[in-house]
Structures are given as structure tokens and as C-alpha cells.
Amino acid sequence: MRERTSGRTVGGFRNVFLQGPAVTLLLLWMLVPLGMTLWFSFQRYNLINPMISGFAGWDNYTYLLTDPALWTAMGNTLLLVGWVLAISVIGGTLLAVLFQQEFFGRGIARLLVIAPFFVMPTVGALVWKNMLMHPVNGVFAWLSGLLGLPVIDWFSSMPLASIIIIVAWQWMPFALLILLTAIQSLDDDQVEAARMDGAGPLAIFWFITLPHLKRAISVVIMIEMIFLLTIFAEIFVTTSGGPGLASTNLAYFIYIRALLDFDVGGASAGGVIAIILANIVAIFLIRTVAKNLET
């Protein structure tokens, strides 16, 4: 027993010794940037004027929380995340049901529908800006001219809606990929039994397919929401947060504070606020997904 115990102890120390460098590197990779952000959020640090320095206390947080621009950015962030989630989940669910059916060229159609997810956000935003939504040379303007409809300057008249369309186009294939994988595990005998009992396509979808996809939908919502809170490239390439603050989300607001206003202290305080909000959302989503996985 002593030899076995000592062997286990030596093995335990060996595992700690082998895992220690990786765990230490991971902790440093996460904690050092977080610690620096917390430190700068309590400092007066301006990149243009080095005379502005010293301990600021809660001044950076007080200024941000009383700044209407912050609440506008947070509202835009919630609208962006909410609408993209709704469009991508509903559209992904309907497309998953559609592509589960047998039809000619289904494999090629699946590949083309999933392809936008692998396009870089900057490239996708440039394509939408210059080739589709351009008020003079865009495809949408050409179609409006053919139909005799007024041309829409998307990024001036509907900037946030334009960003929502672009981001939803990028993330709907992700939802489709996850939900299509989940729907393929649906028992065909159950669906066939429902059809024999007289259930129509809508009843089968509502009472069999949709409950079966509940777990997958929860996972899609959790993953997408975490990434959608940090949308930046699409806004930077297309609207630059404008007109005014009409399409500025929280991530772009922090960018403005840091690299346009050169206020590192205020931007760090905004980053801390964003971290707190992201963690609140993540905890809520993890608990929701855990409940769905248990049922």
C-alpha cells in the first residue's frame, strides 16, 4: 500500500509538473491584459497630453456612466445582438428543415449556403458596401431602378439595419450548420408515425422537430451572443459608427475613446464595463443551456 501510494503521489507531482507551464502561460495570457485594463481604468492616461496623468479613482467610470453616448452604444449593441440572433436562429432553423429534404443538387446548395461563414468579416462587409448596398453602383440600386422604386442609401438612412443584415448574413450559416447537424439525428420513425396519425408538415415541425432542436438552438444562441457583443470590423468598414452614433456599438465606442479621443483611461473603464456585461450574459446563457441539456 505504501508503494502504491507513493507511486500515485509521484505521478501526481509529475502531472502537475507537466501541466504547470501550460496552465501558467494560459493564466498570464488572460490575467495580464485584464489586470492592465483594470489598472488603466483608474488612471488619467491621455496619449496626446502626457501631462494628464495620476490616479483618477472612479472618475473615468463616473464620466462614462453619465455620458449619453455610452447608453446609446449599449442600446445599439442590444438591438444588434437581438436582431441578429432572431434572424440567424429563425432563418437557420427554417433552412435546416429545408436542406434536410431530398432535392437535386442538395450537396452543392448546402456548400453555397454555409460558405458565407468562412468569409472574413472585413471582406464580407466590403462586398456588401461596394457591390450590393452602394447607392449608385450596387446590385440593390440596380434592382430598385428596374422596378421603378426609389434608391435607398443604406448606410446613411438605415445604418444599424445595414449592419444587422451584414452580420446576420455572416452568422446564419453557422446556425444552419449546427441545426442541420442536430436535425439529422431526429428519429425518422417518429416522424413517420406522426404522419400516419394525420399530422401535417406544420404540426410535425412544431411538435417534433422544434422540440428536438431546443438544445442545439440554445447552444447557437450562447455562442453567437458571446461573439456578437464584440462586433467591430463590419462597423469600422461600412459606417464608422455613424451617422453620429446611429450604428456605434459598445466595442466601437471603446475604440473611439481609445484611438480617436486618445483617452486610454476612459477606454479601459469602458472595457471593464463591457467585460462585466459579457460575463453577466455568459453566466445567464450557460445556466440556460445547462437546464436545456438536463431536460
Short mmCIF file of C-alpha atoms in Angstrom, two decimals:
data_model
loop_
_atom_site.label_atom_id
_atom_site.label_comp_id
_atom_site.label_asym_id
_atom_site.label_seq_id
_atom_site.Cartn_x
_atom_site.Cartn_y
_atom_site.Cartn_z
CA MET A 1 0.00 0.00 0.00
CA ARG A 2 2.84 2.39 0.81
CA GLU A 3 4.50 1.75 -2.54
CA ARG A 4 1.24 2.27 -4.42
CA THR A 5 0.50 5.48 -2.52
CA SER A 6 3.98 6.86 -3.16
CA GLY A 7 3.68 5.92 -6.82
CA ARG A 8 0.43 7.81 -7.08
CA THR A 9 1.97 10.79 -5.32
CA VAL A 10 4.95 10.83 -7.64
CA GLY A 11 2.60 10.51 -10.61
CA GLY A 12 0.50 13.38 -9.30
CA PHE A 13 3.55 15.60 -8.96
CA ARG A 14 4.66 14.58 -12.43
CA ASN A 15 1.28 15.63 -13.89
CA VAL A 16 1.45 18.97 -12.10
CA PHE A 17 5.00 19.48 -13.34
CA LEU A 18 3.98 18.75 -16.94
CA GLN A 19 0.77 20.78 -16.87
CA GLY A 20 2.23 23.69 -14.93
CA PRO A 21 3.84 25.61 -17.82
CA ALA A 22 0.73 25.44 -20.00
CA VAL A 23 -1.59 26.47 -17.16
CA THR A 24 0.76 29.28 -16.11
CA LEU A 25 1.01 30.60 -19.68
CA LEU A 26 -2.78 30.47 -20.03
CA LEU A 27 -3.30 32.36 -16.78
CA LEU A 28 -0.75 35.01 -17.74
CA TRP A 29 -2.33 35.34 -21.17
CA MET A 30 -5.71 36.06 -19.54
CA LEU A 31 -4.83 37.84 -16.32
CA VAL A 32 -2.12 40.25 -17.50
CA PRO A 33 -4.33 42.09 -20.06
CA LEU A 34 -7.22 42.09 -17.60
CA GLY A 35 -5.02 43.45 -14.83
CA MET A 36 -3.62 46.18 -17.09
CA THR A 37 -7.14 47.17 -18.18
CA LEU A 38 -8.23 47.45 -14.55
CA TRP A 39 -5.13 49.49 -13.71
CA PHE A 40 -5.55 51.95 -16.58
CA SER A 41 -9.28 52.33 -15.84
CA PHE A 42 -8.33 54.04 -12.57
CA GLN A 43 -5.68 56.25 -14.18
CA ARG A 44 -5.68 59.55 -16.05
CA TYR A 45 -3.85 58.50 -19.20
CA ASN A 46 -4.06 60.53 -22.40
CA LEU A 47 -1.93 59.62 -25.41
CA ILE A 48 -1.70 63.19 -26.70
CA ASN A 49 -1.14 65.08 -23.46
CA PRO A 50 1.34 63.27 -21.17
CA MET A 51 0.74 65.93 -18.53
CA ILE A 52 -2.63 64.36 -17.86
CA SER A 53 -1.64 61.57 -15.51
CA GLY A 54 -2.15 60.25 -12.00
CA PHE A 55 -4.73 58.29 -10.07
CA ALA A 56 -8.27 59.09 -11.22
CA GLY A 57 -10.25 56.98 -8.79
CA TRP A 58 -13.78 56.41 -10.04
CA ASP A 59 -13.77 59.48 -12.28
CA ASN A 60 -13.45 57.51 -15.51
CA TYR A 61 -16.39 55.28 -14.58
CA THR A 62 -18.48 58.21 -13.39
CA TYR A 63 -17.84 60.13 -16.59
CA LEU A 64 -18.73 57.13 -18.77
CA LEU A 65 -21.87 56.19 -16.87
CA THR A 66 -23.15 59.75 -17.15
CA ASP A 67 -22.24 60.01 -20.84
CA PRO A 68 -25.33 59.58 -23.08
CA ALA A 69 -23.08 58.16 -25.80
CA LEU A 70 -22.37 55.09 -23.67
CA TRP A 71 -26.06 54.30 -23.25
CA THR A 72 -26.66 54.88 -26.95
CA ALA A 73 -23.88 52.43 -27.75
CA MET A 74 -25.27 49.89 -25.29
CA GLY A 75 -28.74 50.24 -26.80
CA ASN A 76 -27.34 49.73 -30.29
CA THR A 77 -25.44 46.69 -29.03
CA LEU A 78 -28.61 45.13 -27.64
CA LEU A 79 -30.52 45.84 -30.84
CA LEU A 80 -27.72 44.42 -32.97
CA VAL A 81 -27.38 41.26 -30.89
CA GLY A 82 -31.13 40.72 -30.55
CA TRP A 83 -31.99 41.15 -34.22
CA VAL A 84 -29.05 39.11 -35.50
CA LEU A 85 -29.92 36.29 -33.09
CA ALA A 86 -33.56 36.33 -34.17
CA ILE A 87 -32.73 36.37 -37.89
CA SER A 88 -29.96 33.78 -37.73
CA VAL A 89 -31.80 31.34 -35.44
CA ILE A 90 -35.17 31.54 -37.22
CA GLY A 91 -33.60 31.55 -40.67
CA GLY A 92 -31.14 28.80 -39.73
CA THR A 93 -33.95 26.63 -38.38
CA LEU A 94 -36.07 27.02 -41.50
CA LEU A 95 -33.09 26.39 -43.78
CA ALA A 96 -32.10 23.32 -41.75
CA VAL A 97 -35.58 21.87 -42.26
CA LEU A 98 -35.42 22.73 -45.96
CA PHE A 99 -31.97 21.25 -46.57
CA GLN A 100 -32.93 18.08 -44.71
CA GLN A 101 -35.30 17.29 -47.60
CA GLU A 102 -34.14 15.42 -50.68
CA PHE A 103 -33.76 17.52 -53.85
CA PHE A 104 -31.44 17.74 -56.82
CA GLY A 105 -28.14 19.47 -56.08
CA ARG A 106 -28.61 19.43 -52.30
CA GLY A 107 -24.92 18.93 -51.59
CA ILE A 108 -23.87 21.94 -53.70
CA ALA A 109 -26.68 24.04 -52.22
CA ARG A 110 -25.53 23.20 -48.67
CA LEU A 111 -21.96 24.17 -49.54
CA LEU A 112 -23.04 27.52 -51.01
CA VAL A 113 -25.29 28.38 -48.07
CA ILE A 114 -22.62 27.58 -45.47
CA ALA A 115 -19.85 29.40 -47.40
CA PRO A 116 -20.54 32.96 -46.06
CA PHE A 117 -19.50 31.88 -42.57
CA PHE A 118 -15.95 31.31 -43.83
CA VAL A 119 -15.66 34.75 -45.42
CA MET A 120 -13.59 37.21 -43.37
CA PRO A 121 -15.82 39.86 -41.71
CA THR A 122 -13.86 42.70 -43.33
CA VAL A 123 -14.14 41.16 -46.79
CA GLY A 124 -17.84 40.42 -46.35
CA ALA A 125 -18.54 43.98 -45.20
CA LEU A 126 -16.65 45.41 -48.19
CA VAL A 127 -18.64 43.22 -50.59
CA TRP A 128 -21.93 44.40 -49.09
CA LYS A 129 -20.81 48.02 -49.01
CA ASN A 130 -19.39 48.35 -52.54
CA MET A 131 -21.20 45.67 -54.56
CA LEU A 132 -24.65 45.25 -53.00
CA MET A 133 -25.67 48.29 -50.94
CA HIS A 134 -23.87 51.04 -52.84
CA PRO A 135 -26.49 53.70 -53.74
CA VAL A 136 -25.11 54.15 -57.28
CA ASN A 137 -23.29 51.00 -58.38
CA GLY A 138 -24.81 48.41 -56.04
CA VAL A 139 -27.00 45.50 -57.04
CA PHE A 140 -29.83 46.70 -54.81
CA ALA A 141 -29.79 50.13 -56.51
CA TRP A 142 -29.88 48.43 -59.93
CA LEU A 143 -32.87 46.29 -58.90
CA SER A 144 -34.65 49.34 -57.49
CA GLY A 145 -34.14 51.12 -60.80
CA LEU A 146 -35.58 48.17 -62.74
CA LEU A 147 -38.65 48.09 -60.52
CA GLY A 148 -39.09 51.85 -60.55
CA LEU A 149 -38.53 52.14 -56.81
CA PRO A 150 -36.52 54.87 -55.07
CA VAL A 151 -32.90 54.02 -54.43
CA ILE A 152 -32.00 53.54 -50.75
CA ASP A 153 -28.75 54.87 -49.37
CA TRP A 154 -28.49 52.07 -46.84
CA PHE A 155 -25.59 53.26 -44.72
CA SER A 156 -26.93 56.81 -44.42
CA SER A 157 -30.64 56.24 -43.96
CA MET A 158 -30.58 52.83 -42.22
CA PRO A 159 -27.07 52.35 -40.83
CA LEU A 160 -27.87 49.98 -37.95
CA ALA A 161 -30.25 47.92 -40.07
CA SER A 162 -27.49 47.61 -42.70
CA ILE A 163 -25.04 46.30 -40.09
CA ILE A 164 -27.67 43.85 -38.83
CA ILE A 165 -28.21 42.50 -42.36
CA ILE A 166 -24.48 42.04 -42.95
CA VAL A 167 -23.81 40.34 -39.61
CA ALA A 168 -26.90 38.12 -39.91
CA TRP A 169 -25.72 37.05 -43.38
CA GLN A 170 -22.41 36.03 -41.84
CA TRP A 171 -23.81 34.14 -38.84
CA MET A 172 -26.88 32.42 -40.31
CA PRO A 173 -24.68 29.72 -41.95
CA PHE A 174 -23.23 28.94 -38.52
CA ALA A 175 -26.71 28.43 -37.08
CA LEU A 176 -27.65 26.36 -40.14
CA LEU A 177 -24.59 24.13 -39.73
CA ILE A 178 -25.31 23.38 -36.07
CA LEU A 179 -29.07 22.93 -36.51
CA LEU A 180 -28.70 20.81 -39.65
CA THR A 181 -26.37 18.51 -37.76
CA ALA A 182 -28.88 18.27 -34.93
CA ILE A 183 -31.88 17.67 -37.17
CA GLN A 184 -30.12 14.75 -38.85
CA SER A 185 -30.27 12.89 -35.52
CA LEU A 186 -34.08 13.10 -35.47
CA ASP A 187 -35.69 9.66 -35.48
CA ASP A 188 -37.39 9.08 -38.85
CA ASP A 189 -39.73 6.50 -37.31
CA GLN A 190 -41.15 9.16 -35.00
CA VAL A 191 -41.83 11.49 -37.92
CA GLU A 192 -43.35 8.69 -39.97
CA ALA A 193 -45.61 7.68 -37.08
CA ALA A 194 -46.82 11.27 -36.76
CA ARG A 195 -47.62 11.34 -40.48
CA MET A 196 -49.59 8.10 -40.22
CA ASP A 197 -51.59 9.66 -37.39
CA GLY A 198 -52.57 12.52 -39.70
CA ALA A 199 -50.10 15.20 -38.63
CA GLY A 200 -49.28 17.76 -41.29
CA PRO A 201 -45.90 19.38 -42.02
CA LEU A 202 -46.57 22.33 -39.68
CA ALA A 203 -47.63 20.04 -36.82
CA ILE A 204 -44.57 17.83 -37.29
CA PHE A 205 -42.32 20.89 -37.29
CA TRP A 206 -43.92 22.47 -34.20
CA PHE A 207 -44.38 19.40 -32.01
CA ILE A 208 -41.49 17.13 -33.11
CA THR A 209 -38.74 18.97 -34.99
CA LEU A 210 -38.63 22.16 -32.93
CA PRO A 211 -38.52 20.43 -29.50
CA HIS A 212 -35.77 18.20 -30.86
CA LEU A 213 -33.74 21.27 -31.84
CA LYS A 214 -34.16 23.03 -28.48
CA ARG A 215 -30.72 22.08 -27.18
CA ALA A 216 -28.97 22.96 -30.42
CA ILE A 217 -30.75 26.32 -30.58
CA SER A 218 -29.61 27.08 -27.01
CA VAL A 219 -26.00 26.33 -27.95
CA VAL A 220 -26.25 28.50 -31.08
CA ILE A 221 -27.65 31.41 -29.08
CA MET A 222 -24.93 31.14 -26.44
CA ILE A 223 -22.05 31.00 -28.91
CA GLU A 224 -23.40 33.71 -31.19
CA MET A 225 -24.22 36.13 -28.39
CA ILE A 226 -20.69 35.97 -27.00
CA PHE A 227 -19.22 36.85 -30.40
CA LEU A 228 -21.91 39.38 -31.37
CA LEU A 229 -21.13 41.51 -28.33
CA THR A 230 -17.73 42.26 -29.88
CA ILE A 231 -18.74 43.09 -33.46
CA PHE A 232 -16.29 45.68 -34.78
CA ALA A 233 -14.95 45.06 -38.30
CA GLU A 234 -18.33 45.40 -40.04
CA ILE A 235 -18.96 48.78 -38.39
CA PHE A 236 -15.43 50.04 -38.99
CA VAL A 237 -15.50 49.18 -42.70
CA THR A 238 -19.01 50.42 -43.52
CA THR A 239 -20.38 53.21 -41.30
CA SER A 240 -17.58 54.05 -38.83
CA GLY A 241 -20.27 54.16 -36.17
CA GLY A 242 -22.25 56.90 -37.89
CA PRO A 243 -24.08 58.88 -38.84
CA GLY A 244 -23.36 60.30 -35.42
CA LEU A 245 -23.73 57.36 -33.07
CA ALA A 246 -26.50 55.63 -35.01
CA SER A 247 -24.51 52.44 -35.60
CA THR A 248 -22.00 52.63 -32.75
CA ASN A 249 -21.98 49.58 -30.50
CA LEU A 250 -20.08 49.13 -27.25
CA ALA A 251 -16.95 47.72 -28.90
CA TYR A 252 -16.73 50.58 -31.39
CA PHE A 253 -17.43 53.11 -28.62
CA ILE A 254 -14.39 51.82 -26.73
CA TYR A 255 -12.34 52.11 -29.93
CA ILE A 256 -13.42 55.74 -30.31
CA ARG A 257 -12.43 56.53 -26.75
CA ALA A 258 -9.03 54.84 -27.08
CA LEU A 259 -7.76 55.56 -30.58
CA LEU A 260 -9.75 58.60 -31.71
CA ASP A 261 -10.12 60.51 -28.43
CA PHE A 262 -6.79 59.09 -27.16
CA ASP A 263 -8.32 58.58 -23.70
CA VAL A 264 -6.81 55.29 -22.57
CA GLY A 265 -8.20 55.61 -19.04
CA GLY A 266 -11.77 56.15 -20.22
CA ALA A 267 -11.48 53.40 -22.83
CA SER A 268 -10.17 50.98 -20.19
CA ALA A 269 -13.12 51.82 -17.96
CA GLY A 270 -15.42 51.10 -20.90
CA GLY A 271 -13.61 47.81 -21.42
CA VAL A 272 -14.21 46.84 -17.80
CA ILE A 273 -17.91 47.67 -18.17
CA ALA A 274 -18.03 45.55 -21.32
CA ILE A 275 -16.33 42.65 -19.50
CA ILE A 276 -18.86 42.83 -16.68
CA LEU A 277 -21.80 42.84 -19.10
CA ALA A 278 -20.32 39.98 -21.13
CA ASN A 279 -19.83 37.87 -18.00
CA ILE A 280 -23.39 38.53 -16.84
CA VAL A 281 -24.70 37.44 -20.22
CA ALA A 282 -22.39 34.41 -20.31
CA ILE A 283 -23.46 33.22 -16.83
CA PHE A 284 -27.13 33.57 -17.74
CA LEU A 285 -26.67 31.72 -21.03
CA ILE A 286 -24.60 28.91 -19.51
CA ARG A 287 -27.28 28.29 -16.89
CA THR A 288 -29.99 28.32 -19.54
CA VAL A 289 -28.11 25.88 -21.76
CA ALA A 290 -27.35 23.65 -18.78
CA LYS A 291 -31.07 23.44 -17.96
CA ASN A 292 -31.90 22.55 -21.55
CA LEU A 293 -29.23 19.86 -21.61
CA GLU A 294 -30.62 18.30 -18.44
CA THR A 295 -34.16 18.04 -19.82
#
